[in-house]
């Protein structure tokens, strides 16, 4: 069906605009009762009250349900070999995330499994995750490499991500500097040399990534190494992002502002000055509360960020180590309950601001005429309901660029 109308929408809720919202405007969303949306050729042609809509021959009846933009997951590591369920016992016995990594496990065990996996295995597994994510209301996903840590495997992972982007709304990010591989453990700077001199030029010339990211963290990559990698990426025309101040305050948020990064992600330990610099630079805070949940950590200071005019987005951080869930509905529960965002602020965080954090706010992240028809119909009578229930899948019908037929497992 290339042209249709979704009618009898009980409540339509959407942020508006084509750039990230911060401060009070982050919580100012458009609410329309008894609404309709028109769709033609994958684009939105009408958003408004149903009684004002033109008559259509193809209609889909939302029967009073809640409709929002499709959710945007702006930070995942979803192409990986294996899983890491064996770490659960270590975690329960008291080992921390960084201790597991330092003992040669963690990211490094996923690197081993990803090097051993074939292109086809990685593609099939990634596509299955993306189908399940669609079924849970997520219509756009950023995916990072970073489980190769050698040129050949980073390229294999990036090819999988770029091929997934042919069938799903996917944005590829190069995260070659995700950890120091075992064979470089005595000379981490020479691994940074490899990323800068050998990996980045190939990734940029083959146009395999839109962004470059780095894990700036104690005993992973320091601020100097992070500045070097991200500056080299910028010089090659890539946008930049950073895993900043997750476990130890390193100044990563300040570096993001200094370099004009599109986003700084995690930010549990970021200081006030660095947050002010982010607000000044327009760098988006991508907060990952499902990771705080799984690692039993505190939560980022989202209310301070909103008060300081830092645009706040949320994402799943889906990966086999620190966030083994891709469920953005759960992320929204945590965004309200733990980050203390209002439902309206949280909706903006998971739609328009998340789209801006991956450079797509002009086409995605809100329900407005001319934007892509990425639409989530929820089995919810109002907005609070979506954030209040948890653990069950509340998605009723999900459209990605107007199409509700891509997924292999049908909804409801
Ligand atoms: O596999 O542990 N934090 N990178 C930084 C991750 C989590 C992914 C992983
Ligand atoms: Zn991450």
Coordinates of C-alpha atoms and ligand atoms in Angstrom, one line a residue:
X1 CA 0.0 0.0 0.0
X2 CA 1.8 3.1 -1.1
X3 CA -0.9 5.6 0.0
X4 CA -3.0 5.3 3.2
X5 CA -4.2 7.0 6.3
X6 CA -3.9 5.9 9.9
X7 CA -7.2 7.0 11.5
X8 CA -8.8 6.9 15.0
X9 CA -5.6 7.7 16.7
X10 CA -6.6 8.3 20.4
X11 CA -3.6 10.4 21.1
X12 CA -0.8 11.4 18.8
X13 CA 2.4 12.6 20.6
X14 CA 5.4 14.0 18.9
X15 CA 8.3 16.5 19.3
X16 CA 8.6 18.9 16.4
X17 CA 11.4 20.3 14.3
X18 CA 14.6 19.2 12.6
X19 CA 17.2 19.7 15.2
X20 CA 17.8 18.6 18.8
X21 CA 15.7 20.2 21.6
X22 CA 17.2 21.3 24.9
X23 CA 16.0 22.9 28.1
X24 CA 12.3 23.5 28.4
X25 CA 11.5 22.9 24.7
X26 CA 12.7 19.3 25.2
X27 CA 9.5 18.7 27.1
X28 CA 7.2 20.7 24.8
X29 CA 5.7 18.1 22.5
X30 CA 2.7 18.3 20.2
X31 CA -0.4 16.4 21.5
X32 CA -3.4 15.8 19.2
X33 CA -6.5 13.8 20.3
X34 CA -8.6 12.0 17.7
X35 CA -5.8 12.4 15.1
X36 CA -5.0 11.0 11.7
X37 CA -1.8 10.6 9.8
X38 CA -1.5 10.5 6.0
X39 CA 1.3 8.5 4.3
X40 CA 2.3 8.4 0.6
X41 CA 5.4 6.7 -0.8
X42 CA 7.0 6.3 2.6
X43 CA 6.6 10.0 3.6
X44 CA 4.1 11.7 5.9
X45 CA 1.6 13.9 4.0
X46 CA -0.8 14.8 6.8
X47 CA -0.7 15.1 10.6
X48 CA -3.6 16.6 12.4
X49 CA -7.2 16.1 13.7
X50 CA -9.0 13.3 12.0
X51 CA -12.0 15.5 11.2
X52 CA -9.8 17.8 9.1
X53 CA -8.2 15.1 7.1
X54 CA -9.1 14.5 3.5
X55 CA -11.0 11.3 2.8
X56 CA -8.8 8.3 1.9
X57 CA -9.5 5.0 0.3
X58 CA -7.0 3.0 2.3
X59 CA -7.3 3.3 6.0
X60 CA -5.7 1.6 9.0
X61 CA -7.8 1.9 12.2
X62 CA -5.7 2.7 15.3
X63 CA -8.9 2.2 17.4
X64 CA -8.1 4.9 20.0
X65 CA -4.4 3.9 20.5
X66 CA -1.4 6.1 21.2
X67 CA 0.9 7.0 18.2
X68 CA 4.4 8.4 18.4
X69 CA 7.3 8.6 16.0
X70 CA 9.2 5.3 15.7
X71 CA 11.9 5.1 18.3
X72 CA 15.5 5.9 17.3
X73 CA 18.3 3.9 19.0
X74 CA 21.4 6.1 18.7
X75 CA 24.0 3.9 20.4
X76 CA 24.3 0.1 19.8
X77 CA 27.1 -2.5 19.3
X78 CA 24.7 -5.0 17.7
X79 CA 26.9 -6.8 15.3
X80 CA 28.9 -9.3 17.4
X81 CA 29.9 -12.9 17.6
X82 CA 28.8 -15.0 20.6
X83 CA 27.3 -13.7 23.8
X84 CA 28.9 -13.2 27.3
X85 CA 26.5 -14.9 29.6
X86 CA 29.4 -16.6 31.4
X87 CA 30.3 -13.1 32.8
X88 CA 27.1 -13.1 34.9
X89 CA 28.7 -15.4 37.5
X90 CA 31.8 -13.2 37.7
X91 CA 29.7 -10.1 38.0
X92 CA 27.6 -11.7 40.8
X93 CA 30.8 -12.6 42.6
X94 CA 31.8 -9.0 42.6
X95 CA 34.0 -8.5 39.5
X96 CA 33.6 -5.1 37.9
X97 CA 33.2 -4.4 34.1
X98 CA 36.8 -3.0 33.9
X99 CA 38.2 -5.9 36.0
X100 CA 36.7 -8.4 33.6
X101 CA 38.1 -6.5 30.6
X102 CA 41.6 -6.2 32.2
X103 CA 41.7 -9.9 32.8
X104 CA 41.4 -10.5 29.0
X105 CA 37.6 -11.0 29.0
X106 CA 34.9 -8.6 28.3
X107 CA 35.2 -6.8 25.0
X108 CA 38.3 -8.9 24.2
X109 CA 36.3 -12.2 24.4
X110 CA 33.7 -10.7 22.0
X111 CA 36.6 -9.7 19.7
X112 CA 37.7 -13.3 19.6
X113 CA 34.2 -14.5 18.8
X114 CA 33.6 -11.8 16.2
X115 CA 37.0 -12.6 14.5
X116 CA 35.9 -16.3 14.3
X117 CA 32.4 -15.5 12.9
X118 CA 31.7 -15.4 9.2
X119 CA 30.2 -12.5 7.4
X120 CA 27.0 -14.5 6.9
X121 CA 26.7 -15.4 10.5
X122 CA 27.1 -11.8 11.6
X123 CA 24.7 -10.6 9.0
X124 CA 22.0 -13.1 9.9
X125 CA 22.3 -12.4 13.6
X126 CA 22.3 -8.6 13.1
X127 CA 19.2 -8.8 10.8
X128 CA 17.4 -10.9 13.4
X129 CA 18.1 -8.3 16.1
X130 CA 16.9 -5.5 13.8
X131 CA 13.7 -7.4 13.1
X132 CA 13.1 -7.9 16.9
X133 CA 13.9 -4.2 17.5
X134 CA 11.3 -3.2 14.8
X135 CA 8.8 -5.4 16.7
X136 CA 9.6 -3.4 19.8
X137 CA 9.1 0.0 18.1
X138 CA 12.6 0.9 17.1
X139 CA 12.7 2.1 13.5
X140 CA 16.3 3.5 13.2
X141 CA 19.5 2.1 14.7
X142 CA 23.1 3.3 15.0
X143 CA 25.6 0.4 15.0
X144 CA 29.2 0.6 15.9
X145 CA 32.1 -1.7 14.8
X146 CA 34.8 -2.3 17.4
X147 CA 34.9 -6.1 17.8
X148 CA 37.6 -6.6 15.3
X149 CA 40.5 -4.4 16.5
X150 CA 42.3 -5.4 13.4
X151 CA 41.7 -4.0 9.9
X152 CA 40.3 -7.2 8.4
X153 CA 37.7 -7.8 11.1
X154 CA 36.7 -4.1 11.5
X155 CA 36.1 -4.1 7.7
X156 CA 34.0 -7.3 7.9
X157 CA 31.9 -5.8 10.7
X158 CA 31.5 -2.5 8.8
X159 CA 30.5 -4.3 5.6
X160 CA 27.8 -6.2 7.6
X161 CA 26.5 -3.0 9.1
X162 CA 26.5 -1.2 5.6
X163 CA 24.7 -4.2 4.1
X164 CA 22.1 -4.2 6.9
X165 CA 21.6 -0.5 6.0
X166 CA 20.3 -1.6 2.6
X167 CA 17.2 -3.2 4.3
X168 CA 16.9 -1.3 7.6
X169 CA 17.4 2.3 8.7
X170 CA 20.9 1.9 10.0
X171 CA 23.8 4.4 10.6
X172 CA 27.3 2.9 10.7
X173 CA 30.0 4.1 13.2
X174 CA 33.6 3.1 13.2
X175 CA 34.8 2.2 16.7
X176 CA 38.2 0.7 15.9
X177 CA 39.5 2.2 19.2
X178 CA 37.1 0.2 21.4
X179 CA 39.8 -1.6 23.4
X180 CA 43.5 -2.3 23.2
X181 CA 43.9 -5.8 21.7
X182 CA 46.0 -8.3 23.6
X183 CA 48.9 -8.2 21.2
X184 CA 49.3 -4.5 21.7
X185 CA 48.8 -4.5 25.5
X186 CA 52.4 -3.4 26.1
X187 CA 52.3 -0.6 23.5
X188 CA 48.8 0.9 23.4
X189 CA 50.1 4.0 21.5
X190 CA 51.2 1.8 18.6
X191 CA 47.6 0.5 18.4
X192 CA 46.4 4.1 18.2
X193 CA 49.0 4.5 15.4
X194 CA 47.3 1.6 13.6
X195 CA 43.8 3.0 14.0
X196 CA 44.9 6.5 12.8
X197 CA 47.3 5.5 10.0
X198 CA 45.9 2.3 8.6
X199 CA 42.3 1.7 9.7
X200 CA 40.7 5.2 9.5
X201 CA 42.0 6.0 5.9
X202 CA 40.5 2.8 4.5
X203 CA 37.2 3.3 6.4
X204 CA 36.9 6.9 5.1
X205 CA 37.9 6.2 1.5
X206 CA 35.5 3.2 1.3
X207 CA 32.8 5.4 2.9
X208 CA 32.0 2.6 5.4
X209 CA 31.1 4.9 8.4
X210 CA 29.4 8.2 9.0
X211 CA 30.9 8.6 12.5
X212 CA 34.0 7.7 14.4
X213 CA 33.8 6.9 18.1
X214 CA 36.3 5.9 20.8
X215 CA 36.0 4.3 24.3
X216 CA 37.7 7.1 26.4
X217 CA 37.9 5.4 29.8
X218 CA 40.4 4.6 32.5
X219 CA 42.8 1.8 31.4
X220 CA 41.3 1.9 27.9
X221 CA 42.0 5.1 25.9
X222 CA 43.0 8.4 27.6
X223 CA 42.1 11.9 26.6
X224 CA 45.3 12.5 24.5
X225 CA 44.7 9.3 22.5
X226 CA 41.0 10.1 22.1
X227 CA 41.8 13.6 20.8
X228 CA 44.3 12.1 18.3
X229 CA 41.9 9.5 16.9
X230 CA 38.9 11.9 16.7
X231 CA 40.9 14.7 15.1
X232 CA 42.2 12.3 12.5
X233 CA 38.6 11.1 11.8
X234 CA 37.4 14.7 11.4
X235 CA 40.2 15.5 9.0
X236 CA 39.0 12.6 6.9
X237 CA 35.4 14.0 6.9
X238 CA 33.8 11.7 9.5
X239 CA 31.6 13.1 12.2
X240 CA 32.7 12.2 15.8
X241 CA 31.2 10.7 18.9
X242 CA 32.8 9.6 22.2
X243 CA 32.1 7.1 25.0
X244 CA 32.8 9.6 27.8
X245 CA 33.1 9.6 31.6
X246 CA 31.2 6.4 32.1
X247 CA 33.2 4.9 35.0
X248 CA 35.9 7.4 35.8
X249 CA 35.7 11.2 35.1
X250 CA 38.2 11.7 32.3
X251 CA 37.1 14.9 30.7
X252 CA 35.6 13.2 27.7
X253 CA 32.5 15.4 27.6
X254 CA 34.8 18.5 27.5
X255 CA 36.7 16.9 24.6
X256 CA 33.5 16.3 22.8
X257 CA 32.6 19.9 23.1
X258 CA 36.1 21.0 22.0
X259 CA 35.9 18.9 18.9
X260 CA 32.3 19.8 18.0
X261 CA 31.3 16.1 18.4
X262 CA 27.6 15.4 17.5
X263 CA 27.3 13.5 20.8
X264 CA 29.0 12.4 24.0
X265 CA 27.6 9.2 25.4
X266 CA 27.2 7.7 29.0
X267 CA 28.3 10.8 31.0
X268 CA 27.7 9.4 34.5
X269 CA 30.8 11.1 35.9
X270 CA 30.9 14.3 33.8
X271 CA 31.6 17.6 35.7
X272 CA 29.6 20.8 35.5
X273 CA 32.1 22.7 33.4
X274 CA 32.2 20.0 30.8
X275 CA 28.4 19.9 30.6
X276 CA 28.3 23.7 30.2
X277 CA 30.8 23.3 27.3
X278 CA 28.6 20.7 25.7
X279 CA 25.6 23.0 26.0
X280 CA 27.6 25.8 24.4
X281 CA 28.8 23.5 21.5
X282 CA 25.3 21.9 21.0
X283 CA 26.8 18.4 21.7
X284 CA 24.0 16.0 22.4
X285 CA 24.1 13.9 25.6
X286 CA 23.3 10.3 24.7
X287 CA 22.4 8.6 28.0
X288 CA 22.3 4.9 28.4
X289 CA 20.3 4.0 31.5
X290 CA 19.9 0.3 30.7
X291 CA 23.7 0.0 31.1
X292 CA 23.5 1.7 34.5
X293 CA 20.8 -0.9 35.4
X294 CA 22.8 -3.9 34.2
X295 CA 26.1 -2.8 35.7
X296 CA 24.4 -1.8 39.0
X297 CA 25.7 1.8 38.7
X298 CA 24.3 5.2 39.3
X299 CA 22.5 7.1 36.6
X300 CA 23.6 10.2 34.6
X301 CA 22.5 13.6 35.9
X302 CA 19.8 14.1 33.3
X303 CA 17.9 16.8 35.2
X304 CA 21.1 18.9 35.5
X305 CA 21.7 18.5 31.8
X306 CA 18.1 19.7 31.0
X307 CA 18.6 22.6 33.3
X308 CA 21.9 23.5 31.7
X309 CA 20.4 23.3 28.2
X310 CA 22.2 20.2 27.1
X311 CA 20.0 18.3 24.6
X312 CA 19.4 14.8 26.1
X313 CA 18.9 11.6 24.0
X314 CA 18.6 8.1 25.3
X315 CA 19.7 4.8 23.7
X316 CA 19.9 1.1 24.5
X317 CA 23.8 0.6 24.2
X318 CA 22.8 -2.9 23.1
X319 CA 25.9 -5.1 23.4
X320 CA 26.8 -8.5 24.9
X321 CA 28.7 -7.2 27.9
X322 CA 27.1 -4.2 29.6
X323 CA 23.6 -4.0 28.1
X324 CA 22.3 -7.2 26.7
X325 CA 18.9 -5.7 25.8
X326 CA 17.8 -3.7 22.7
X327 CA 14.4 -2.9 24.2
X328 CA 13.9 0.9 23.9
X329 CA 10.6 0.6 25.8
X330 CA 12.6 -0.5 28.9
X331 CA 15.0 2.4 28.2
X332 CA 12.0 4.7 28.3
X333 CA 10.8 3.3 31.6
X334 CA 14.3 3.9 33.1
X335 CA 14.5 7.4 31.4
X336 CA 11.5 8.4 33.5
X337 CA 12.0 6.4 36.7
X338 CA 15.8 6.7 37.0
X339 CA 16.9 9.7 34.9
X340 CA 13.7 11.5 36.1
X341 CA 12.7 12.8 32.7
X342 CA 9.1 13.6 32.2
X343 CA 7.3 11.3 29.6
X344 CA 7.4 14.2 27.2
X345 CA 11.1 14.8 27.7
X346 CA 11.8 11.1 27.4
X347 CA 9.8 10.8 24.2
X348 CA 11.9 13.6 22.6
X349 CA 15.0 11.9 24.0
X350 CA 14.2 8.6 22.2
X351 CA 13.0 10.2 18.9
X352 CA 14.0 13.7 17.7
X353 CA 17.1 14.2 19.9
X354 CA 18.2 10.6 19.2
X355 CA 17.8 11.2 15.4
X356 CA 19.9 14.4 15.8
X357 CA 22.6 12.4 17.5
X358 CA 23.0 10.4 14.3
X359 CA 22.5 13.3 11.9
X360 CA 19.0 12.4 10.8
X361 CA 16.8 15.0 12.5
X362 CA 15.8 16.5 9.1
X363 CA 14.1 13.2 8.0
X364 CA 13.3 11.3 11.2
X365 CA 12.4 11.6 14.9
X366 CA 9.1 13.5 14.6
X367 CA 5.7 13.1 12.9
X368 CA 5.6 16.0 10.5
X369 CA 4.6 16.5 6.9
X370 CA 7.6 15.6 4.6
X371 CA 9.4 13.4 7.1
X372 CA 9.8 9.7 6.7
X373 CA 6.7 7.7 7.8
X374 CA 8.4 6.0 10.8
X375 CA 5.4 5.5 13.0
X376 CA 4.8 3.5 16.2
X377 CA 1.2 2.6 17.2
X378 CA 1.3 1.5 20.8
X379 CA -1.2 -0.7 22.6
X380 CA -1.6 2.2 25.1
X381 CA -4.5 4.6 25.8
X382 CA -2.3 7.6 26.6
X383 CA 1.3 8.7 26.9
X384 CA 1.8 7.9 30.6
X385 CA 0.8 4.3 29.9
X386 CA 3.8 3.7 27.6
X387 CA 6.3 4.7 30.3
X388 CA 4.4 3.2 33.2
X389 CA 4.1 -0.5 32.2
X390 CA 7.3 -2.4 31.7
X391 CA 8.5 -5.8 30.8
X392 CA 5.8 -6.5 28.2
X393 CA 6.0 -5.4 24.6
X394 CA 3.5 -2.6 24.1
X395 CA 4.1 -2.1 20.3
X396 CA 1.0 -2.8 18.3
X397 CA 1.9 -1.9 14.7
X398 CA 5.2 -0.3 13.5
X399 CA 5.8 1.4 10.2
X400 CA 9.4 2.0 8.9
X401 CA 9.3 4.5 6.0
X402 CA 5.6 3.7 5.6
X403 CA 6.2 -0.1 5.4
X404 CA 4.9 -2.4 8.1
X405 CA 5.8 -5.6 6.3
X406 CA 9.6 -5.9 6.6
X407 CA 9.9 -8.0 9.7
X408 CA 10.0 -11.7 9.7
X409 CA 8.1 -12.2 12.9
X410 CA 4.7 -10.5 12.6
X411 CA 3.4 -8.3 15.4
X412 CA 0.4 -9.2 17.5
Ligands
LIG1 O1 31.2 -5.3 24.6 O2 31.4 -4.5 26.6 N1 31.1 -0.3 27.1 N2 31.9 -1.0 25.2 C1 32.0 0.0 26.1 C2 31.0 -1.8 25.5 C3 30.5 -1.4 26.7 C4 30.7 -3.1 24.8 C5 31.1 -4.3 25.4
LIG2 ZN1 28.8 1.8 23.8

